[in-house]
Amino acid sequence: MTRTKYLTAVLLGTLVYTVISLFAGRDGICVYRQLEKQKREISRRTAEIQKINDELSLEYTALEKDRDVIAAYARKLDYVKPDEKLVKITGLRPSQTTLYDTGTVLKRSQVTYMPESACKAAGVAFFAASLLLMYLAEYGRNGNVHGHAAKKIKKEFIKGVPVYDVPQV
């Protein structure tokens, strides 16, 4: 019976350790969810930066090859062709220059998890607690820790002359 108690307590302690490690350990489900959330955020930011890159590449190509775009930018910078006249009107706001959002810095957040030693400590603590409870329950039932009912040995006393069963010769 004692061996069964120990094996049951070890099984329960191991089960608690496994469950805690599975959910809150270093490679557990909670950590996996946190990493998935970070992955989605990084993917979203990467898509935004890729969109900005595509716009800039298109604008760069236009500045390199399209004469009308080059002329428009030159006029914004107050350059004129030899046969053009430039008229400046005071009181008007200058045209807005395009500011490009280059994205924001995304810092990696620390993943929180329960250390392996804490998972093992919880398993050992549950082992000890379950073993203690099983012993206390057995002690409450039988009054003995070892699981056997206390036997009262009755000694029989014979009064008078003892008679022996001796074979007759």
CSV table of N, CA and C in Angstrom, one decimal:
chain,number,residue,atom,x,y,z
A,1,MET,N,0.8,-1.2,0.0
A,1,MET,CA,0.0,0.0,0.0
A,1,MET,C,0.9,1.3,0.0
A,2,THR,N,2.0,1.2,0.7
A,2,THR,CA,2.9,2.4,0.8
A,2,THR,C,3.5,2.7,-0.6
A,3,ARG,N,3.8,1.6,-1.3
A,3,ARG,CA,4.4,1.8,-2.7
A,3,ARG,C,3.3,2.5,-3.6
A,4,THR,N,2.1,2.1,-3.5
A,4,THR,CA,1.0,2.7,-4.3
A,4,THR,C,0.9,4.2,-3.9
A,5,LYS,N,1.0,4.5,-2.7
A,5,LYS,CA,0.9,6.0,-2.3
A,5,LYS,C,2.1,6.8,-2.9
A,6,TYR,N,3.3,6.2,-2.8
A,6,TYR,CA,4.4,6.9,-3.4
A,6,TYR,C,4.3,7.1,-4.9
A,7,LEU,N,3.9,6.0,-5.6
A,7,LEU,CA,3.7,6.1,-7.1
A,7,LEU,C,2.6,7.1,-7.4
A,8,THR,N,1.5,7.1,-6.7
A,8,THR,CA,0.4,8.0,-7.0
A,8,THR,C,0.9,9.4,-6.8
A,9,ALA,N,1.6,9.7,-5.7
A,9,ALA,CA,2.1,11.0,-5.4
A,9,ALA,C,3.1,11.5,-6.5
A,10,VAL,N,4.0,10.5,-6.9
A,10,VAL,CA,4.9,10.9,-8.0
A,10,VAL,C,4.2,11.2,-9.3
A,11,LEU,N,3.2,10.4,-9.6
A,11,LEU,CA,2.4,10.6,-10.8
A,11,LEU,C,1.7,12.0,-10.7
A,12,LEU,N,1.1,12.3,-9.6
A,12,LEU,CA,0.4,13.6,-9.5
A,12,LEU,C,1.4,14.8,-9.6
A,13,GLY,N,2.6,14.6,-9.0
A,13,GLY,CA,3.6,15.7,-9.1
A,13,GLY,C,4.1,15.8,-10.5
A,14,THR,N,4.3,14.7,-11.2
A,14,THR,CA,4.8,14.8,-12.6
A,14,THR,C,3.7,15.4,-13.5
A,15,LEU,N,2.5,15.0,-13.2
A,15,LEU,CA,1.3,15.6,-14.0
A,15,LEU,C,1.3,17.1,-13.8
A,16,VAL,N,1.4,17.6,-12.6
A,16,VAL,CA,1.4,19.0,-12.3
A,16,VAL,C,2.5,19.7,-13.0
A,17,TYR,N,3.7,19.2,-12.9
A,17,TYR,CA,4.9,19.7,-13.6
A,17,TYR,C,4.7,19.8,-15.1
A,18,THR,N,4.1,18.7,-15.7
A,18,THR,CA,3.9,18.7,-17.1
A,18,THR,C,2.9,19.7,-17.6
A,19,VAL,N,1.8,19.8,-16.8
A,19,VAL,CA,0.7,20.8,-17.2
A,19,VAL,C,1.2,22.2,-17.1
A,20,ILE,N,2.0,22.5,-16.0
A,20,ILE,CA,2.5,23.9,-15.9
A,20,ILE,C,3.5,24.2,-17.0
A,21,SER,N,4.4,23.2,-17.3
A,21,SER,CA,5.3,23.4,-18.4
A,21,SER,C,4.6,23.6,-19.7
A,22,LEU,N,3.6,22.8,-19.9
A,22,LEU,CA,2.9,22.9,-21.2
A,22,LEU,C,2.2,24.3,-21.4
A,23,PHE,N,1.7,24.8,-20.4
A,23,PHE,CA,0.9,26.1,-20.5
A,23,PHE,C,1.8,27.3,-20.3
A,24,ALA,N,2.6,27.3,-19.2
A,24,ALA,CA,3.4,28.5,-18.8
A,24,ALA,C,4.9,28.4,-18.9
A,25,GLY,N,5.4,27.3,-19.4
A,25,GLY,CA,6.8,27.1,-19.5
A,25,GLY,C,7.4,27.8,-20.6
A,26,ARG,N,8.8,27.6,-20.8
A,26,ARG,CA,9.5,28.4,-21.8
A,26,ARG,C,9.0,28.1,-23.2
A,27,ASP,N,8.6,26.9,-23.5
A,27,ASP,CA,8.1,26.6,-24.8
A,27,ASP,C,6.6,26.3,-24.8
A,28,GLY,N,5.9,26.9,-23.8
A,28,GLY,CA,4.5,26.6,-23.6
A,28,GLY,C,3.5,27.4,-24.5
A,29,ILE,N,2.3,27.1,-24.3
A,29,ILE,CA,1.2,27.7,-25.1
A,29,ILE,C,1.1,29.2,-25.0
A,30,CYS,N,1.3,29.7,-23.8
A,30,CYS,CA,1.2,31.2,-23.5
A,30,CYS,C,2.3,31.9,-24.3
A,31,VAL,N,3.5,31.3,-24.2
A,31,VAL,CA,4.7,31.9,-24.9
A,31,VAL,C,4.4,31.9,-26.4
A,32,TYR,N,3.9,30.8,-26.9
A,32,TYR,CA,3.6,30.7,-28.4
A,32,TYR,C,2.6,31.8,-28.8
A,33,ARG,N,1.6,32.1,-28.0
A,33,ARG,CA,0.6,33.1,-28.3
A,33,ARG,C,1.3,34.5,-28.3
A,34,GLN,N,2.2,34.7,-27.3
A,34,GLN,CA,2.8,36.0,-27.3
A,34,GLN,C,3.7,36.2,-28.6
A,35,LEU,N,4.4,35.2,-29.0
A,35,LEU,CA,5.3,35.2,-30.1
A,35,LEU,C,4.4,35.4,-31.4
A,36,GLU,N,3.3,34.7,-31.5
A,36,GLU,CA,2.4,34.9,-32.6
A,36,GLU,C,1.9,36.4,-32.7
A,37,LYS,N,1.6,37.0,-31.6
A,37,LYS,CA,1.1,38.4,-31.6
A,37,LYS,C,2.2,39.3,-32.1
A,38,GLN,N,3.5,39.0,-31.6
A,38,GLN,CA,4.6,39.8,-32.1
A,38,GLN,C,4.8,39.6,-33.6
A,39,LYS,N,4.7,38.4,-34.1
A,39,LYS,CA,4.8,38.1,-35.5
A,39,LYS,C,3.8,38.9,-36.4
A,40,ARG,N,2.6,38.9,-35.9
A,40,ARG,CA,1.5,39.6,-36.7
A,40,ARG,C,1.9,41.1,-36.7
A,41,GLU,N,2.3,41.7,-35.6
A,41,GLU,CA,2.7,43.1,-35.5
A,41,GLU,C,3.8,43.4,-36.5
A,42,ILE,N,4.8,42.6,-36.5
A,42,ILE,CA,6.0,42.8,-37.4
A,42,ILE,C,5.6,42.7,-38.8
A,43,SER,N,4.7,41.7,-39.1
A,43,SER,CA,4.2,41.5,-40.5
A,43,SER,C,3.4,42.8,-41.0
A,44,ARG,N,2.6,43.3,-40.1
A,44,ARG,CA,1.8,44.5,-40.4
A,44,ARG,C,2.8,45.7,-40.7
A,45,ARG,N,3.8,45.9,-39.8
A,45,ARG,CA,4.7,47.0,-40.0
A,45,ARG,C,5.5,46.8,-41.2
A,46,THR,N,5.9,45.6,-41.5
A,46,THR,CA,6.7,45.3,-42.7
A,46,THR,C,5.9,45.6,-44.0
A,47,ALA,N,4.6,45.3,-44.0
A,47,ALA,CA,3.7,45.6,-45.1
A,47,ALA,C,3.6,47.1,-45.3
A,48,GLU,N,3.5,47.9,-44.2
A,48,GLU,CA,3.5,49.4,-44.3
A,48,GLU,C,4.8,49.9,-44.9
A,49,ILE,N,5.9,49.4,-44.4
A,49,ILE,CA,7.2,49.9,-44.9
A,49,ILE,C,7.4,49.5,-46.4
A,50,GLN,N,6.9,48.3,-46.8
A,50,GLN,CA,7.0,47.9,-48.2
A,50,GLN,C,6.1,48.8,-49.1
A,51,LYS,N,5.0,49.2,-48.6
A,51,LYS,CA,4.1,50.1,-49.3
A,51,LYS,C,4.8,51.5,-49.6
A,52,ILE,N,5.5,52.0,-48.5
A,52,ILE,CA,6.2,53.2,-48.6
A,52,ILE,C,7.4,53.1,-49.6
A,53,ASN,N,8.0,51.9,-49.5
A,53,ASN,CA,9.1,51.7,-50.5
A,53,ASN,C,8.7,51.6,-51.9
A,54,ASP,N,7.5,51.0,-52.1
A,54,ASP,CA,7.0,51.0,-53.5
A,54,ASP,C,6.6,52.4,-54.0
A,55,GLU,N,6.0,53.2,-53.2
A,55,GLU,CA,5.7,54.6,-53.6
A,55,GLU,C,7.0,55.4,-53.9
A,56,LEU,N,8.0,55.2,-53.1
A,56,LEU,CA,9.3,55.9,-53.3
A,56,LEU,C,10.0,55.4,-54.6
A,57,SER,N,9.9,54.1,-54.8
A,57,SER,CA,10.5,53.6,-56.0
A,57,SER,C,9.9,54.1,-57.3
A,58,LEU,N,8.5,54.2,-57.2
A,58,LEU,CA,7.8,54.7,-58.3
A,58,LEU,C,8.1,56.2,-58.6
A,59,GLU,N,8.2,57.0,-57.5
A,59,GLU,CA,8.6,58.4,-57.6
A,59,GLU,C,10.0,58.5,-58.1
A,60,TYR,N,10.9,57.7,-57.7
A,60,TYR,CA,12.3,57.7,-58.1
A,60,TYR,C,12.4,57.5,-59.6
A,61,THR,N,11.7,56.5,-60.0
A,61,THR,CA,11.7,56.1,-61.5
A,61,THR,C,11.1,57.3,-62.3
A,62,ALA,N,10.0,57.9,-61.8
A,62,ALA,CA,9.5,59.1,-62.5
A,62,ALA,C,10.4,60.3,-62.5
A,63,LEU,N,11.1,60.5,-61.4
A,63,LEU,CA,12.1,61.6,-61.4
A,63,LEU,C,13.3,61.3,-62.4
A,64,GLU,N,13.6,60.0,-62.5
A,64,GLU,CA,14.7,59.7,-63.4
A,64,GLU,C,14.4,59.8,-64.9
A,65,LYS,N,13.1,59.4,-65.2
A,65,LYS,CA,12.8,59.3,-66.7
A,65,LYS,C,11.7,60.2,-67.2
A,66,ASP,N,10.9,60.8,-66.4
A,66,ASP,CA,9.8,61.6,-66.9
A,66,ASP,C,10.1,63.1,-66.8
A,67,ARG,N,10.2,63.7,-68.0
A,67,ARG,CA,10.6,65.1,-68.0
A,67,ARG,C,9.6,66.0,-67.4
A,68,ASP,N,8.3,65.7,-67.5
A,68,ASP,CA,7.3,66.6,-66.8
A,68,ASP,C,7.4,66.5,-65.3
A,69,VAL,N,7.6,65.4,-64.8
A,69,VAL,CA,7.8,65.3,-63.3
A,69,VAL,C,9.0,66.1,-62.9
A,70,ILE,N,10.1,66.0,-63.6
A,70,ILE,CA,11.3,66.7,-63.3
A,70,ILE,C,11.0,68.2,-63.3
A,71,ALA,N,10.3,68.7,-64.3
A,71,ALA,CA,10.0,70.1,-64.5
A,71,ALA,C,9.1,70.5,-63.3
A,72,ALA,N,8.1,69.7,-62.9
A,72,ALA,CA,7.3,70.1,-61.8
A,72,ALA,C,8.1,70.3,-60.5
A,73,TYR,N,9.0,69.4,-60.2
A,73,TYR,CA,9.8,69.5,-59.0
A,73,TYR,C,10.7,70.7,-59.1
A,74,ALA,N,11.2,71.0,-60.3
A,74,ALA,CA,12.1,72.2,-60.5
A,74,ALA,C,11.3,73.4,-60.2
A,75,ARG,N,10.1,73.5,-60.7
A,75,ARG,CA,9.2,74.7,-60.4
A,75,ARG,C,9.0,74.8,-58.9
A,76,LYS,N,8.8,73.7,-58.2
A,76,LYS,CA,8.6,73.8,-56.7
A,76,LYS,C,9.9,74.4,-56.1
A,77,LEU,N,11.0,74.2,-56.6
A,77,LEU,CA,12.2,74.7,-56.1
A,77,LEU,C,12.6,76.1,-56.7
A,78,ASP,N,11.7,76.7,-57.4
A,78,ASP,CA,11.8,78.0,-58.0
A,78,ASP,C,12.8,78.1,-59.2
A,79,TYR,N,12.9,77.0,-59.9
A,79,TYR,CA,13.7,77.0,-61.1
A,79,TYR,C,12.8,77.2,-62.3
A,80,VAL,N,13.3,77.9,-63.3
A,80,VAL,CA,12.5,78.1,-64.5
A,80,VAL,C,13.3,77.8,-65.7
A,81,LYS,N,12.6,77.6,-66.8
A,81,LYS,CA,13.3,77.4,-68.1
A,81,LYS,C,13.7,78.8,-68.6
A,82,PRO,N,14.6,78.8,-69.6
A,82,PRO,CA,15.0,80.1,-70.1
A,82,PRO,C,13.9,80.9,-70.7
A,83,ASP,N,12.9,80.3,-71.2
A,83,ASP,CA,11.8,81.1,-71.9
A,83,ASP,C,10.6,81.3,-71.0
A,84,GLU,N,10.7,80.9,-69.7
A,84,GLU,CA,9.6,81.0,-68.8
A,84,GLU,C,9.8,82.2,-67.8
A,85,LYS,N,8.7,82.7,-67.3
A,85,LYS,CA,8.7,83.8,-66.3
A,85,LYS,C,8.2,83.2,-65.0
A,86,LEU,N,8.7,83.7,-63.9
A,86,LEU,CA,8.3,83.2,-62.6
A,86,LEU,C,7.6,84.4,-61.9
A,87,VAL,N,6.4,84.2,-61.5
A,87,VAL,CA,5.6,85.2,-60.8
A,87,VAL,C,5.4,84.7,-59.3
A,88,LYS,N,5.8,85.5,-58.4
A,88,LYS,CA,5.6,85.1,-57.0
A,88,LYS,C,4.6,86.0,-56.4
A,89,ILE,N,3.6,85.5,-55.7
A,89,ILE,CA,2.5,86.2,-55.1
A,89,ILE,C,2.7,86.1,-53.6
A,90,THR,N,2.8,87.3,-53.0
A,90,THR,CA,3.0,87.3,-51.5
A,90,THR,C,1.7,87.1,-50.9
A,91,GLY,N,1.8,86.5,-49.7
A,91,GLY,CA,0.6,86.2,-48.9
A,91,GLY,C,0.0,84.8,-49.1
A,92,LEU,N,0.5,84.1,-50.1
A,92,LEU,CA,0.0,82.7,-50.3
A,92,LEU,C,1.0,81.8,-49.6
A,93,ARG,N,0.5,80.7,-49.1
A,93,ARG,CA,1.3,79.7,-48.5
A,93,ARG,C,2.1,79.0,-49.6
A,94,PRO,N,3.3,78.7,-49.3
A,94,PRO,CA,4.0,77.9,-50.3
A,94,PRO,C,3.4,76.5,-50.4
A,95,SER,N,3.6,75.8,-51.5
A,95,SER,CA,3.0,74.5,-51.7
A,95,SER,C,3.7,73.5,-50.7
A,96,GLN,N,2.9,72.6,-50.2
A,96,GLN,CA,3.4,71.7,-49.2
A,96,GLN,C,4.3,70.7,-49.9
A,97,THR,N,5.4,70.4,-49.2
A,97,THR,CA,6.3,69.4,-49.7
A,97,THR,C,5.9,68.1,-49.1
A,98,THR,N,6.0,67.0,-49.8
A,98,THR,CA,5.6,65.7,-49.3
A,98,THR,C,6.6,65.2,-48.3
A,99,LEU,N,6.1,64.9,-47.1
A,99,LEU,CA,6.9,64.2,-46.1
A,99,LEU,C,6.6,62.7,-46.1
A,100,TYR,N,7.6,62.0,-46.2
A,100,TYR,CA,7.4,60.5,-46.2
A,100,TYR,C,7.5,59.9,-44.8
A,101,ASP,N,6.6,59.1,-44.5
A,101,ASP,CA,6.7,58.4,-43.2
A,101,ASP,C,7.5,57.2,-43.4
A,102,THR,N,8.6,57.1,-42.7
A,102,THR,CA,9.5,56.0,-42.9
A,102,THR,C,9.2,54.8,-42.0
A,103,GLY,N,8.1,54.9,-41.3
A,103,GLY,CA,7.8,53.8,-40.4
A,103,GLY,C,8.3,54.2,-39.0
A,104,THR,N,7.9,53.4,-38.0
A,104,THR,CA,8.4,53.6,-36.6
A,104,THR,C,9.2,52.4,-36.2
A,105,VAL,N,10.0,52.7,-35.2
A,105,VAL,CA,10.9,51.6,-34.7
A,105,VAL,C,10.0,50.7,-33.8
A,106,LEU,N,10.2,49.4,-34.1
A,106,LEU,CA,9.5,48.4,-33.3
A,106,LEU,C,10.5,47.6,-32.5
A,107,LYS,N,10.4,47.8,-31.2
A,107,LYS,CA,11.3,47.1,-30.3
A,107,LYS,C,10.7,45.7,-29.9
A,108,ARG,N,11.5,44.8,-29.8
A,108,ARG,CA,11.0,43.4,-29.5
A,108,ARG,C,10.7,43.4,-28.0
A,109,SER,N,9.5,42.9,-27.7
A,109,SER,CA,9.1,42.9,-26.3
A,109,SER,C,9.5,41.5,-25.7
A,110,GLN,N,9.8,41.6,-24.4
A,110,GLN,CA,10.3,40.3,-23.7
A,110,GLN,C,9.1,39.4,-23.6
A,111,VAL,N,9.3,38.2,-23.8
A,111,VAL,CA,8.3,37.1,-23.6
A,111,VAL,C,8.3,36.7,-22.2
A,112,THR,N,7.2,36.6,-21.5
A,112,THR,CA,7.2,36.2,-20.1
A,112,THR,C,6.8,34.8,-20.0
A,113,TYR,N,7.5,34.0,-19.2
A,113,TYR,CA,7.2,32.6,-19.0
A,113,TYR,C,7.7,32.2,-17.6
A,114,MET,N,7.2,31.1,-17.2
A,114,MET,CA,7.6,30.5,-15.9
A,114,MET,C,8.9,29.8,-16.0
A,115,PRO,N,9.9,30.0,-15.2
A,115,PRO,CA,11.2,29.3,-15.4
A,115,PRO,C,11.0,27.8,-15.1
A,116,GLU,N,11.9,27.1,-15.7
A,116,GLU,CA,11.9,25.6,-15.5
A,116,GLU,C,12.0,25.2,-14.1
A,117,SER,N,12.8,25.9,-13.3
A,117,SER,CA,13.0,25.5,-11.9
A,117,SER,C,11.7,25.8,-11.1
A,118,ALA,N,10.9,26.8,-11.5
A,118,ALA,CA,9.7,27.0,-10.8
A,118,ALA,C,8.6,25.9,-11.1
A,119,CYS,N,8.7,25.5,-12.4
A,119,CYS,CA,7.8,24.4,-12.8
A,119,CYS,C,8.1,23.1,-12.0
A,120,LYS,N,9.4,22.8,-11.9
A,120,LYS,CA,9.8,21.6,-11.1
A,120,LYS,C,9.5,21.8,-9.7
A,121,ALA,N,9.7,22.9,-9.1
A,121,ALA,CA,9.4,23.2,-7.7
A,121,ALA,C,7.9,23.0,-7.4
A,122,ALA,N,7.1,23.4,-8.3
A,122,ALA,CA,5.6,23.2,-8.2
A,122,ALA,C,5.3,21.7,-8.2
A,123,GLY,N,5.9,21.0,-9.1
A,123,GLY,CA,5.7,19.5,-9.2
A,123,GLY,C,6.1,18.8,-7.9
A,124,VAL,N,7.3,19.2,-7.4
A,124,VAL,CA,7.8,18.5,-6.2
A,124,VAL,C,6.9,18.9,-5.0
A,125,ALA,N,6.5,20.2,-4.9
A,125,ALA,CA,5.6,20.6,-3.8
A,125,ALA,C,4.3,19.8,-3.9
A,126,PHE,N,3.7,19.7,-5.1
A,126,PHE,CA,2.5,18.9,-5.2
A,126,PHE,C,2.7,17.5,-4.8
A,127,PHE,N,3.8,16.9,-5.2
A,127,PHE,CA,4.1,15.5,-4.8
A,127,PHE,C,4.1,15.4,-3.3
A,128,ALA,N,4.8,16.3,-2.6
A,128,ALA,CA,4.9,16.2,-1.1
A,128,ALA,C,3.5,16.5,-0.5
A,129,ALA,N,2.8,17.4,-1.0
A,129,ALA,CA,1.4,17.7,-0.4
A,129,ALA,C,0.5,16.5,-0.6
A,130,SER,N,0.5,15.9,-1.8
A,130,SER,CA,-0.4,14.8,-2.1
A,130,SER,C,0.0,13.6,-1.2
A,131,LEU,N,1.3,13.3,-1.0
A,131,LEU,CA,1.8,12.2,-0.2
A,131,LEU,C,1.4,12.4,1.2
A,132,LEU,N,1.5,13.7,1.7
A,132,LEU,CA,1.1,14.0,3.1
A,132,LEU,C,-0.4,13.8,3.3
A,133,LEU,N,-1.2,14.3,2.3
A,133,LEU,CA,-2.6,14.1,2.4
A,133,LEU,C,-3.0,12.6,2.4
A,134,MET,N,-2.4,11.8,1.6
A,134,MET,CA,-2.7,10.4,1.6
A,134,MET,C,-2.3,9.7,2.9
A,135,TYR,N,-1.2,10.1,3.5
A,135,TYR,CA,-0.9,9.6,4.8
A,135,TYR,C,-1.8,10.0,5.9
A,136,LEU,N,-2.2,11.3,5.9
A,136,LEU,CA,-3.1,11.8,6.9
A,136,LEU,C,-4.5,11.2,6.7
A,137,ALA,N,-4.9,10.9,5.5
A,137,ALA,CA,-6.2,10.3,5.3
A,137,ALA,C,-6.2,8.8,5.8
A,138,GLU,N,-5.1,8.1,5.6
A,138,GLU,CA,-4.9,6.7,6.1
A,138,GLU,C,-4.8,6.7,7.6
A,139,TYR,N,-4.1,7.7,8.2
A,139,TYR,CA,-4.0,7.8,9.6
A,139,TYR,C,-5.4,8.1,10.2
A,140,GLY,N,-6.2,8.9,9.6
A,140,GLY,CA,-7.5,9.2,10.1
A,140,GLY,C,-8.4,8.0,10.1
A,141,ARG,N,-8.3,7.1,9.1
A,141,ARG,CA,-9.1,5.9,8.9
A,141,ARG,C,-8.7,4.8,9.9
A,142,ASN,N,-7.4,4.5,10.0
A,142,ASN,CA,-7.0,3.4,10.7
A,142,ASN,C,-6.3,3.7,12.0
A,143,GLY,N,-5.8,4.9,12.2
A,143,GLY,CA,-5.1,5.2,13.4
A,143,GLY,C,-3.6,4.8,13.3
A,144,ASN,N,-3.2,4.4,12.1
A,144,ASN,CA,-1.8,3.9,11.9
A,144,ASN,C,-1.4,4.4,10.5
A,145,VAL,N,-0.1,4.9,10.4
A,145,VAL,CA,0.4,5.5,9.2
A,145,VAL,C,0.7,4.5,8.1
A,146,HIS,N,1.0,3.2,8.5
A,146,HIS,CA,1.4,2.2,7.5
A,146,HIS,C,0.2,1.6,6.8
A,147,GLY,N,-1.0,1.9,7.2
A,147,GLY,CA,-2.1,1.4,6.4
A,147,GLY,C,-2.7,0.1,6.9
A,148,HIS,N,-2.2,-0.4,8.0
A,148,HIS,CA,-2.7,-1.7,8.6
A,148,HIS,C,-3.5,-1.3,9.8
A,149,ALA,N,-4.6,-1.9,10.0
A,149,ALA,CA,-5.4,-1.7,11.2
A,149,ALA,C,-4.6,-2.2,12.4
A,150,ALA,N,-4.7,-1.5,13.4
A,150,ALA,CA,-4.0,-1.9,14.7
A,150,ALA,C,-4.6,-3.2,15.2
A,151,LYS,N,-3.8,-4.2,15.3
A,151,LYS,CA,-4.3,-5.5,15.8
A,151,LYS,C,-4.0,-5.6,17.3
A,152,LYS,N,-5.1,-6.0,17.9
A,152,LYS,CA,-4.9,-6.2,19.3
A,152,LYS,C,-4.7,-7.7,19.5
A,153,ILE,N,-3.5,-8.0,20.1
A,153,ILE,CA,-3.2,-9.4,20.3
A,153,ILE,C,-3.7,-9.8,21.6
A,154,LYS,N,-4.5,-10.8,21.6
A,154,LYS,CA,-5.1,-11.3,22.9
A,154,LYS,C,-4.2,-12.5,23.3
A,155,LYS,N,-3.7,-12.4,24.5
A,155,LYS,CA,-3.0,-13.5,25.0
A,155,LYS,C,-3.9,-14.4,25.9
A,156,GLU,N,-3.9,-15.6,25.5
A,156,GLU,CA,-4.8,-16.5,26.3
A,156,GLU,C,-4.0,-17.1,27.4
A,157,PHE,N,-4.5,-17.1,28.6
A,157,PHE,CA,-3.9,-17.7,29.7
A,157,PHE,C,-4.7,-18.9,30.2
A,158,ILE,N,-4.1,-19.9,30.4
A,158,ILE,CA,-4.7,-21.1,30.9
A,158,ILE,C,-4.5,-21.3,32.4
A,159,LYS,N,-5.5,-21.5,33.1
A,159,LYS,CA,-5.4,-21.6,34.5
A,159,LYS,C,-5.3,-23.1,34.9
A,160,GLY,N,-4.5,-23.3,35.7
A,160,GLY,CA,-4.4,-24.7,36.2
A,160,GLY,C,-3.2,-25.4,35.5
A,161,VAL,N,-3.3,-26.7,35.3
A,161,VAL,CA,-2.2,-27.5,34.8
A,161,VAL,C,-2.3,-27.5,33.3
A,162,PRO,N,-1.1,-27.2,32.7
A,162,PRO,CA,-1.2,-27.2,31.2
A,162,PRO,C,-1.2,-28.6,30.7
A,163,VAL,N,-2.0,-28.8,29.7
A,163,VAL,CA,-2.1,-30.1,29.0
A,163,VAL,C,-1.5,-30.0,27.7
A,164,TYR,N,-0.6,-30.9,27.4
A,164,TYR,CA,0.0,-30.9,26.1
A,164,TYR,C,-0.5,-32.0,25.3
A,165,ASP,N,-0.6,-31.8,24.0
A,165,ASP,CA,-1.1,-32.9,23.1
A,165,ASP,C,0.1,-33.6,22.6
A,166,VAL,N,0.4,-34.6,23.3
A,166,VAL,CA,1.6,-35.5,23.0
A,166,VAL,C,1.1,-36.8,22.5
A,167,PRO,N,1.6,-37.2,21.4
A,167,PRO,CA,1.2,-38.5,20.9
A,167,PRO,C,1.5,-39.7,21.9
A,168,GLN,N,0.6,-40.6,22.0
A,168,GLN,CA,0.8,-41.7,22.9
A,168,GLN,C,1.7,-42.8,22.2
A,169,VAL,N,2.6,-43.4,23.0
A,169,VAL,CA,3.5,-44.4,22.5
A,169,VAL,C,3.1,-45.8,22.9
